[in-house]
């Protein structure tokens, strides 16, 4: 049994996967949903990046970085996921997708990894701000945040190097497309037990799912408990703060709790589906593919919903957005 949790390049046949949806209704549903999610995500994240750029708070700067990564992930995810629903007989989209896929897919996995751990860093920073407000000055320094984001991106690129080695991009003549196209075939390492079972299976589940999701759960619990404890202590001691300060703290905390909770739900559900598929011994390829694509869709949804959370929980964000729309 080969256990893999990555999409497309980790398909059980060891080749770049070409979607083969035979059910027209399923094809249409996925196509409509993908377009809606993608457009909403790109527009929402673009507006979020502009609005967040105008807000000076330290945590907001990290959220701005998150929007840039989400935009990249949506674009790469569309190439990796959505364009695969086009009918190969129509040619154009299939040619574009298959020529881009050998590069776009490893990049998508890199952005996916970076998005997860940047979310973890944001949750940890907020956790310190709420639980230990006197000891969190270092993590809110702009230089420290810049360095941390760079480290996350570099580590994400290094961690995903095996994907490039396992499926090196190369120019090949494709008789199906009747053209020389950039393609990717599994190397000896890509067919090896070390890559397919250990790296794409167990290590990916541990590093990309179990560790970050557990950290997010713990951070969220600490944040909620700390907020309730601080509120109870203030009421008991009769300590008051300005409504403006309380509002800013509550808004930021609410936004981050919403983002991290959505991340936990979508990433954990997606990983669970892929693990179950890996152990699902059946010839029902259409059903397995439908579940697999649903798990990928969850990742795109996660990258597209932050704008909704900003508008729902962020009063300052809404004010800045209205001011932006009026200019």
mmCIF file of C-alpha atoms in Angstrom:
data_model
loop_
_atom_site.group_PDB
_atom_site.id
_atom_site.type_symbol
_atom_site.label_atom_id
_atom_site.label_comp_id
_atom_site.label_asym_id
_atom_site.label_seq_id
_atom_site.Cartn_x
_atom_site.Cartn_y
_atom_site.Cartn_z
ATOM 1 C CA UNK A 1 0.000 0.000 0.000
ATOM 2 C CA UNK A 2 1.412 3.343 -1.040
ATOM 3 C CA UNK A 3 0.442 6.162 1.277
ATOM 4 C CA UNK A 4 0.621 9.610 -0.276
ATOM 5 C CA UNK A 5 -1.157 12.804 0.687
ATOM 6 C CA UNK A 6 0.040 15.283 -1.945
ATOM 7 C CA UNK A 7 -2.158 15.992 -4.970
ATOM 8 C CA UNK A 8 -1.478 15.292 -8.627
ATOM 9 C CA UNK A 9 2.197 14.333 -8.488
ATOM 10 C CA UNK A 10 1.496 11.766 -5.803
ATOM 11 C CA UNK A 11 -1.126 9.869 -7.768
ATOM 12 C CA UNK A 12 -0.924 6.130 -7.387
ATOM 13 C CA UNK A 13 0.261 5.581 -10.955
ATOM 14 C CA UNK A 14 3.348 7.757 -10.379
ATOM 15 C CA UNK A 15 2.545 10.128 -13.238
ATOM 16 C CA UNK A 16 1.227 13.619 -13.602
ATOM 17 C CA UNK A 17 -2.470 13.207 -13.165
ATOM 18 C CA UNK A 18 -4.935 14.194 -15.866
ATOM 19 C CA UNK A 19 -8.459 14.542 -14.512
ATOM 20 C CA UNK A 20 -10.968 12.302 -16.200
ATOM 21 C CA UNK A 21 -14.447 13.360 -15.223
ATOM 22 C CA UNK A 22 -17.033 11.379 -17.137
ATOM 23 C CA UNK A 23 -20.067 12.786 -15.340
ATOM 24 C CA UNK A 24 -21.134 16.060 -17.002
ATOM 25 C CA UNK A 25 -23.070 17.206 -13.942
ATOM 26 C CA UNK A 26 -20.059 16.800 -11.658
ATOM 27 C CA UNK A 27 -17.907 18.580 -14.233
ATOM 28 C CA UNK A 28 -20.275 21.542 -14.336
ATOM 29 C CA UNK A 29 -20.676 21.761 -10.563
ATOM 30 C CA UNK A 30 -16.930 21.774 -9.919
ATOM 31 C CA UNK A 31 -16.305 24.256 -12.710
ATOM 32 C CA UNK A 32 -18.893 26.719 -11.368
ATOM 33 C CA UNK A 33 -17.737 26.367 -7.758
ATOM 34 C CA UNK A 34 -14.073 26.775 -8.698
ATOM 35 C CA UNK A 35 -14.723 29.925 -10.714
ATOM 36 C CA UNK A 36 -16.796 31.461 -7.902
ATOM 37 C CA UNK A 37 -14.259 30.582 -5.206
ATOM 38 C CA UNK A 38 -11.302 31.693 -7.315
ATOM 39 C CA UNK A 39 -12.788 35.052 -8.327
ATOM 40 C CA UNK A 40 -13.991 35.816 -4.803
ATOM 41 C CA UNK A 41 -10.606 34.813 -3.389
ATOM 42 C CA UNK A 42 -8.556 36.915 -5.797
ATOM 43 C CA UNK A 43 -10.762 40.011 -5.468
ATOM 44 C CA UNK A 44 -11.086 39.635 -1.705
ATOM 45 C CA UNK A 45 -7.395 39.087 -1.077
ATOM 46 C CA UNK A 46 -6.442 41.963 -3.365
ATOM 47 C CA UNK A 47 -8.754 44.335 -1.496
ATOM 48 C CA UNK A 48 -7.485 42.941 1.806
ATOM 49 C CA UNK A 49 -3.863 43.573 0.840
ATOM 50 C CA UNK A 50 -4.644 47.207 -0.060
ATOM 51 C CA UNK A 51 -6.638 47.873 3.105
ATOM 52 C CA UNK A 52 -4.212 46.071 5.434
ATOM 53 C CA UNK A 53 -1.326 48.035 3.925
ATOM 54 C CA UNK A 54 -2.935 51.195 5.316
ATOM 55 C CA UNK A 55 -3.251 49.786 8.843
ATOM 56 C CA UNK A 56 -0.195 50.152 11.121
ATOM 57 C CA UNK A 57 -0.712 47.355 13.675
ATOM 58 C CA UNK A 58 2.035 44.734 13.903
ATOM 59 C CA UNK A 59 -0.232 41.713 13.507
ATOM 60 C CA UNK A 60 -1.849 43.326 10.475
ATOM 61 C CA UNK A 61 1.507 43.238 8.671
ATOM 62 C CA UNK A 62 1.565 39.454 9.026
ATOM 63 C CA UNK A 63 -2.002 39.235 7.738
ATOM 64 C CA UNK A 64 -0.880 41.264 4.716
ATOM 65 C CA UNK A 65 1.847 38.709 4.000
ATOM 66 C CA UNK A 66 -0.773 35.991 4.357
ATOM 67 C CA UNK A 67 -2.954 37.624 1.691
ATOM 68 C CA UNK A 68 -0.034 37.656 -0.779
ATOM 69 C CA UNK A 69 0.613 33.956 -0.187
ATOM 70 C CA UNK A 70 -3.102 33.193 -0.530
ATOM 71 C CA UNK A 71 -3.231 35.021 -3.864
ATOM 72 C CA UNK A 72 -0.305 32.936 -5.149
ATOM 73 C CA UNK A 73 -1.899 29.753 -3.819
ATOM 74 C CA UNK A 74 -5.234 30.496 -5.504
ATOM 75 C CA UNK A 75 -3.581 31.183 -8.879
ATOM 76 C CA UNK A 76 -1.352 28.111 -8.676
ATOM 77 C CA UNK A 77 -4.224 26.039 -7.323
ATOM 78 C CA UNK A 78 -6.392 27.052 -10.269
ATOM 79 C CA UNK A 79 -3.735 25.825 -12.697
ATOM 80 C CA UNK A 80 -3.160 22.692 -10.652
ATOM 81 C CA UNK A 81 -6.800 21.938 -9.956
ATOM 82 C CA UNK A 82 -9.363 23.895 -11.949
ATOM 83 C CA UNK A 83 -7.832 23.787 -15.422
ATOM 84 C CA UNK A 84 -7.822 20.017 -15.192
ATOM 85 C CA UNK A 85 -11.584 20.036 -15.656
ATOM 86 C CA UNK A 86 -11.342 21.352 -19.203
ATOM 87 C CA UNK A 87 -12.097 18.874 -21.931
ATOM 88 C CA UNK A 88 -8.773 17.654 -23.426
ATOM 89 C CA UNK A 89 -10.400 17.421 -26.840
ATOM 90 C CA UNK A 90 -10.743 21.200 -26.839
ATOM 91 C CA UNK A 91 -6.977 21.436 -26.666
ATOM 92 C CA UNK A 92 -6.145 24.973 -25.572
ATOM 93 C CA UNK A 93 -6.605 24.762 -21.819
ATOM 94 C CA UNK A 94 -5.171 21.266 -21.709
ATOM 95 C CA UNK A 95 -1.999 22.405 -23.493
ATOM 96 C CA UNK A 96 -1.549 25.366 -21.191
ATOM 97 C CA UNK A 97 -2.172 23.365 -18.050
ATOM 98 C CA UNK A 98 0.073 20.452 -18.906
ATOM 99 C CA UNK A 99 2.932 22.750 -19.910
ATOM 100 C CA UNK A 100 2.661 24.757 -16.691
ATOM 101 C CA UNK A 101 1.872 21.913 -14.295
ATOM 102 C CA UNK A 102 5.452 20.550 -13.864
ATOM 103 C CA UNK A 103 6.441 23.945 -12.420
ATOM 104 C CA UNK A 104 3.176 25.192 -10.936
ATOM 105 C CA UNK A 105 2.511 22.104 -8.829
ATOM 106 C CA UNK A 106 5.752 22.120 -6.778
ATOM 107 C CA UNK A 107 5.329 25.871 -6.362
ATOM 108 C CA UNK A 108 1.747 25.333 -5.179
ATOM 109 C CA UNK A 109 2.946 22.827 -2.586
ATOM 110 C CA UNK A 110 5.585 25.322 -1.457
ATOM 111 C CA UNK A 111 3.002 28.099 -1.046
ATOM 112 C CA UNK A 112 0.674 25.660 0.695
ATOM 113 C CA UNK A 113 3.388 24.816 3.231
ATOM 114 C CA UNK A 114 4.234 28.502 3.726
ATOM 115 C CA UNK A 115 0.565 29.425 4.184
ATOM 116 C CA UNK A 116 0.145 26.815 6.915
ATOM 117 C CA UNK A 117 3.196 27.875 8.921
ATOM 118 C CA UNK A 118 2.591 31.597 8.496
ATOM 119 C CA UNK A 119 -0.864 31.000 9.957
ATOM 120 C CA UNK A 120 0.792 29.134 12.824
ATOM 121 C CA UNK A 121 3.161 32.055 13.439
ATOM 122 C CA UNK A 122 0.259 34.526 13.429
ATOM 123 C CA UNK A 123 -1.609 32.361 15.954
ATOM 124 C CA UNK A 124 1.450 32.081 18.213
ATOM 125 C CA UNK A 125 2.026 35.832 18.085
ATOM 126 C CA UNK A 126 -1.582 36.525 19.019
ATOM 127 C CA UNK A 127 -1.406 33.883 21.744
ATOM 128 C CA UNK A 128 1.554 35.686 23.339
ATOM 129 C CA UNK A 129 -0.143 39.056 22.974
ATOM 130 C CA UNK A 130 -3.197 37.823 24.871
ATOM 131 C CA UNK A 131 -1.638 35.406 27.371
ATOM 132 C CA UNK A 132 1.647 37.245 28.068
ATOM 133 C CA UNK A 133 1.240 40.843 26.924
ATOM 134 C CA UNK A 134 4.388 41.998 28.782
ATOM 135 C CA UNK A 135 6.619 39.373 27.139
ATOM 136 C CA UNK A 136 5.621 39.616 23.480
ATOM 137 C CA UNK A 137 7.369 42.810 22.385
ATOM 138 C CA UNK A 138 10.085 40.945 20.461
ATOM 139 C CA UNK A 139 7.705 39.011 18.217
ATOM 140 C CA UNK A 140 5.895 42.219 17.285
ATOM 141 C CA UNK A 141 9.033 43.968 16.067
ATOM 142 C CA UNK A 142 8.838 44.597 12.351
ATOM 143 C CA UNK A 143 12.379 43.332 11.724
ATOM 144 C CA UNK A 144 11.642 40.092 13.580
ATOM 145 C CA UNK A 145 8.438 39.540 11.604
ATOM 146 C CA UNK A 146 10.197 40.157 8.275
ATOM 147 C CA UNK A 147 12.940 37.685 9.178
ATOM 148 C CA UNK A 148 10.413 35.094 10.311
ATOM 149 C CA UNK A 149 8.412 35.360 7.080
ATOM 150 C CA UNK A 150 11.616 34.995 5.043
ATOM 151 C CA UNK A 151 12.614 31.939 7.104
ATOM 152 C CA UNK A 152 9.174 30.381 6.551
ATOM 153 C CA UNK A 153 9.442 30.904 2.775
ATOM 154 C CA UNK A 154 13.002 29.543 2.611
ATOM 155 C CA UNK A 155 12.168 26.499 4.728
ATOM 156 C CA UNK A 156 9.035 25.871 2.641
ATOM 157 C CA UNK A 157 11.132 25.901 -0.548
ATOM 158 C CA UNK A 158 13.754 23.561 0.947
ATOM 159 C CA UNK A 159 11.173 21.115 2.313
ATOM 160 C CA UNK A 160 9.577 20.790 -1.141
ATOM 161 C CA UNK A 161 12.823 20.269 -3.096
ATOM 162 C CA UNK A 162 12.195 16.480 -3.242
ATOM 163 C CA UNK A 163 9.161 17.141 -5.467
ATOM 164 C CA UNK A 164 11.401 18.787 -8.074
ATOM 165 C CA UNK A 165 13.849 15.878 -7.882
ATOM 166 C CA UNK A 166 11.102 13.262 -8.069
ATOM 167 C CA UNK A 167 9.423 14.892 -11.080
ATOM 168 C CA UNK A 168 12.024 17.029 -12.903
ATOM 169 C CA UNK A 169 10.531 19.321 -15.592
ATOM 170 C CA UNK A 170 11.752 18.544 -19.113
ATOM 171 C CA UNK A 171 10.785 19.221 -22.713
ATOM 172 C CA UNK A 172 9.158 16.254 -24.459
ATOM 173 C CA UNK A 173 7.216 15.560 -27.620
ATOM 174 C CA UNK A 174 3.606 14.865 -26.683
ATOM 175 C CA UNK A 175 1.850 12.883 -29.432
ATOM 176 C CA UNK A 176 -1.472 13.457 -27.686
ATOM 177 C CA UNK A 177 -1.088 17.230 -28.072
ATOM 178 C CA UNK A 178 1.061 16.983 -31.224
ATOM 179 C CA UNK A 179 3.570 19.477 -29.838
ATOM 180 C CA UNK A 180 6.769 19.769 -27.830
ATOM 181 C CA UNK A 181 5.649 20.575 -24.307
ATOM 182 C CA UNK A 182 7.148 20.966 -20.882
ATOM 183 C CA UNK A 183 6.278 17.805 -19.024
ATOM 184 C CA UNK A 184 7.343 15.758 -16.053
ATOM 185 C CA UNK A 185 7.915 12.052 -15.561
ATOM 186 C CA UNK A 186 8.857 10.322 -12.325
ATOM 187 C CA UNK A 187 12.582 9.875 -11.825
ATOM 188 C CA UNK A 188 14.050 6.868 -10.079
ATOM 189 C CA UNK A 189 13.703 8.775 -6.814
ATOM 190 C CA UNK A 190 10.093 9.611 -7.672
ATOM 191 C CA UNK A 191 9.296 5.917 -7.967
ATOM 192 C CA UNK A 192 11.204 4.980 -4.833
ATOM 193 C CA UNK A 193 9.774 3.885 -1.517
ATOM 194 C CA UNK A 194 11.593 6.743 0.213
ATOM 195 C CA UNK A 195 9.719 9.367 -1.780
ATOM 196 C CA UNK A 196 6.298 7.798 -2.226
ATOM 197 C CA UNK A 197 5.888 6.176 1.174
ATOM 198 C CA UNK A 198 8.127 8.018 3.606
ATOM 199 C CA UNK A 199 8.360 11.587 2.258
ATOM 200 C CA UNK A 200 4.989 12.028 0.502
ATOM 201 C CA UNK A 201 3.239 9.864 3.049
ATOM 202 C CA UNK A 202 4.325 9.791 6.654
ATOM 203 C CA UNK A 203 6.568 12.879 6.757
ATOM 204 C CA UNK A 204 4.018 15.001 4.909
ATOM 205 C CA UNK A 205 1.247 13.944 7.288
ATOM 206 C CA UNK A 206 3.454 14.734 10.273
ATOM 207 C CA UNK A 207 5.037 18.031 9.186
ATOM 208 C CA UNK A 208 2.237 19.518 7.084
ATOM 209 C CA UNK A 209 -0.794 18.325 9.016
ATOM 210 C CA UNK A 210 -0.299 16.936 12.515
ATOM 211 C CA UNK A 211 2.274 19.399 13.941
ATOM 212 C CA UNK A 212 0.785 22.672 12.586
ATOM 213 C CA UNK A 213 -2.831 21.687 13.247
ATOM 214 C CA UNK A 214 -2.027 20.633 16.813
ATOM 215 C CA UNK A 215 -0.189 23.927 17.344
ATOM 216 C CA UNK A 216 -3.156 25.916 16.009
ATOM 217 C CA UNK A 217 -5.593 24.055 18.268
ATOM 218 C CA UNK A 218 -3.423 24.660 21.341
ATOM 219 C CA UNK A 219 -2.919 28.338 20.437
ATOM 220 C CA UNK A 220 -6.656 28.877 19.930
ATOM 221 C CA UNK A 221 -7.484 27.236 23.254
ATOM 222 C CA UNK A 222 -4.892 29.374 25.050
ATOM 223 C CA UNK A 223 -6.238 32.537 23.379
ATOM 224 C CA UNK A 224 -9.844 31.813 24.359
ATOM 225 C CA UNK A 225 -8.937 30.827 27.925
ATOM 226 C CA UNK A 226 -6.669 33.865 28.335
ATOM 227 C CA UNK A 227 -9.294 36.297 27.042
ATOM 228 C CA UNK A 228 -11.885 34.947 29.454
ATOM 229 C CA UNK A 229 -9.412 34.934 32.347
ATOM 230 C CA UNK A 230 -8.262 38.497 31.654
ATOM 231 C CA UNK A 231 -11.843 39.688 31.442
ATOM 232 C CA UNK A 232 -12.717 38.010 34.752
ATOM 233 C CA UNK A 233 -9.651 39.504 36.470
ATOM 234 C CA UNK A 234 -10.426 42.995 35.230
ATOM 235 C CA UNK A 235 -14.008 42.752 36.427
ATOM 236 C CA UNK A 236 -12.856 41.440 39.800
ATOM 237 C CA UNK A 237 -10.246 44.174 40.279
ATOM 238 C CA UNK A 238 -12.385 46.904 38.794
ATOM 239 C CA UNK A 239 -9.722 47.707 36.197
ATOM 240 C CA UNK A 240 -11.013 49.508 33.131
ATOM 241 C CA UNK A 241 -9.522 50.293 29.751
ATOM 242 C CA UNK A 242 -10.741 52.530 26.990
ATOM 243 C CA UNK A 243 -13.427 51.191 24.702
ATOM 244 C CA UNK A 244 -11.151 51.906 21.742
ATOM 245 C CA UNK A 245 -8.341 49.717 23.130
ATOM 246 C CA UNK A 246 -10.722 46.882 23.995
ATOM 247 C CA UNK A 247 -12.255 47.113 20.530
ATOM 248 C CA UNK A 248 -8.916 46.831 18.753
ATOM 249 C CA UNK A 249 -7.832 43.854 20.881
ATOM 250 C CA UNK A 250 -11.159 42.101 20.401
ATOM 251 C CA UNK A 251 -11.280 42.731 16.659
ATOM 252 C CA UNK A 252 -7.764 41.424 16.031
ATOM 253 C CA UNK A 253 -8.304 38.407 18.257
ATOM 254 C CA UNK A 254 -11.648 37.624 16.609
ATOM 255 C CA UNK A 255 -10.171 37.835 13.103
ATOM 256 C CA UNK A 256 -7.243 35.574 13.979
ATOM 257 C CA UNK A 257 -9.441 33.039 15.769
ATOM 258 C CA UNK A 258 -11.700 32.888 12.709
ATOM 259 C CA UNK A 259 -8.758 32.485 10.303
ATOM 260 C CA UNK A 260 -7.046 29.793 12.372
ATOM 261 C CA UNK A 261 -10.296 27.908 12.989
ATOM 262 C CA UNK A 262 -11.053 27.859 9.265
ATOM 263 C CA UNK A 263 -7.493 26.688 8.624
ATOM 264 C CA UNK A 264 -7.868 23.850 11.123
ATOM 265 C CA UNK A 265 -11.197 22.722 9.649
ATOM 266 C CA UNK A 266 -10.183 22.836 5.979
ATOM 267 C CA UNK A 267 -6.623 21.501 6.282
ATOM 268 C CA UNK A 268 -7.527 18.731 8.716
ATOM 269 C CA UNK A 269 -10.562 17.668 6.664
ATOM 270 C CA UNK A 270 -8.532 17.747 3.448
ATOM 271 C CA UNK A 271 -5.731 15.693 4.979
ATOM 272 C CA UNK A 272 -8.207 13.190 6.450
ATOM 273 C CA UNK A 273 -9.884 12.697 3.072
ATOM 274 C CA UNK A 274 -6.529 12.129 1.351
ATOM 275 C CA UNK A 275 -5.417 9.635 3.996
ATOM 276 C CA UNK A 276 -8.678 7.699 3.645
ATOM 277 C CA UNK A 277 -8.302 7.703 -0.141
ATOM 278 C CA UNK A 278 -4.761 6.348 0.176
ATOM 279 C CA UNK A 279 -6.089 3.330 2.067
ATOM 280 C CA UNK A 280 -9.284 2.991 0.008
ATOM 281 C CA UNK A 281 -8.833 -0.122 -2.109
ATOM 282 C CA UNK A 282 -11.480 0.205 -4.785
ATOM 283 C CA UNK A 283 -11.777 0.399 -8.547
ATOM 284 C CA UNK A 284 -14.239 3.307 -8.281
ATOM 285 C CA UNK A 285 -11.792 5.859 -9.683
ATOM 286 C CA UNK A 286 -14.496 8.460 -10.289
ATOM 287 C CA UNK A 287 -15.591 8.400 -6.644
ATOM 288 C CA UNK A 288 -11.994 8.576 -5.381
ATOM 289 C CA UNK A 289 -11.261 11.439 -7.741
ATOM 290 C CA UNK A 290 -14.354 13.325 -6.616
ATOM 291 C CA UNK A 291 -13.329 13.082 -2.954
ATOM 292 C CA UNK A 292 -9.740 13.970 -3.806
ATOM 293 C CA UNK A 293 -10.791 17.070 -5.724
ATOM 294 C CA UNK A 294 -13.131 18.084 -2.917
ATOM 295 C CA UNK A 295 -10.163 18.006 -0.530
ATOM 296 C CA UNK A 296 -8.233 20.273 -2.919
ATOM 297 C CA UNK A 297 -11.234 22.585 -3.173
ATOM 298 C CA UNK A 298 -11.197 22.970 0.617
ATOM 299 C CA UNK A 299 -7.680 24.393 0.412
ATOM 300 C CA UNK A 300 -8.804 26.977 -2.164
ATOM 301 C CA UNK A 301 -11.779 27.887 0.017
ATOM 302 C CA UNK A 302 -9.471 28.407 2.992
ATOM 303 C CA UNK A 303 -7.329 30.810 0.945
ATOM 304 C CA UNK A 304 -10.393 32.734 -0.237
ATOM 305 C CA UNK A 305 -12.368 33.388 2.960
ATOM 306 C CA UNK A 306 -10.100 35.701 4.971
ATOM 307 C CA UNK A 307 -11.657 38.793 3.373
ATOM 308 C CA UNK A 308 -15.019 37.683 4.766
ATOM 309 C CA UNK A 309 -13.526 37.369 8.255
ATOM 310 C CA UNK A 310 -11.878 40.798 8.030
ATOM 311 C CA UNK A 311 -15.200 42.375 7.095
ATOM 312 C CA UNK A 312 -17.135 40.441 9.760
ATOM 313 C CA UNK A 313 -14.873 40.934 12.777
ATOM 314 C CA UNK A 314 -12.775 43.983 11.861
ATOM 315 C CA UNK A 315 -14.519 47.306 12.424
ATOM 316 C CA UNK A 316 -11.374 49.252 11.502
ATOM 317 C CA UNK A 317 -10.997 47.118 8.381
ATOM 318 C CA UNK A 318 -14.567 47.895 7.312
ATOM 319 C CA UNK A 319 -13.999 51.619 7.820
ATOM 320 C CA UNK A 320 -10.811 51.545 5.745
ATOM 321 C CA UNK A 321 -12.533 49.483 3.046
ATOM 322 C CA UNK A 322 -15.435 51.936 2.799
ATOM 323 C CA UNK A 323 -12.974 54.842 2.612
ATOM 324 C CA UNK A 324 -11.064 53.039 -0.131
ATOM 325 C CA UNK A 325 -14.223 52.413 -2.154
ATOM 326 C CA UNK A 326 -15.231 56.073 -1.876
ATOM 327 C CA UNK A 327 -11.922 57.351 -3.239
#
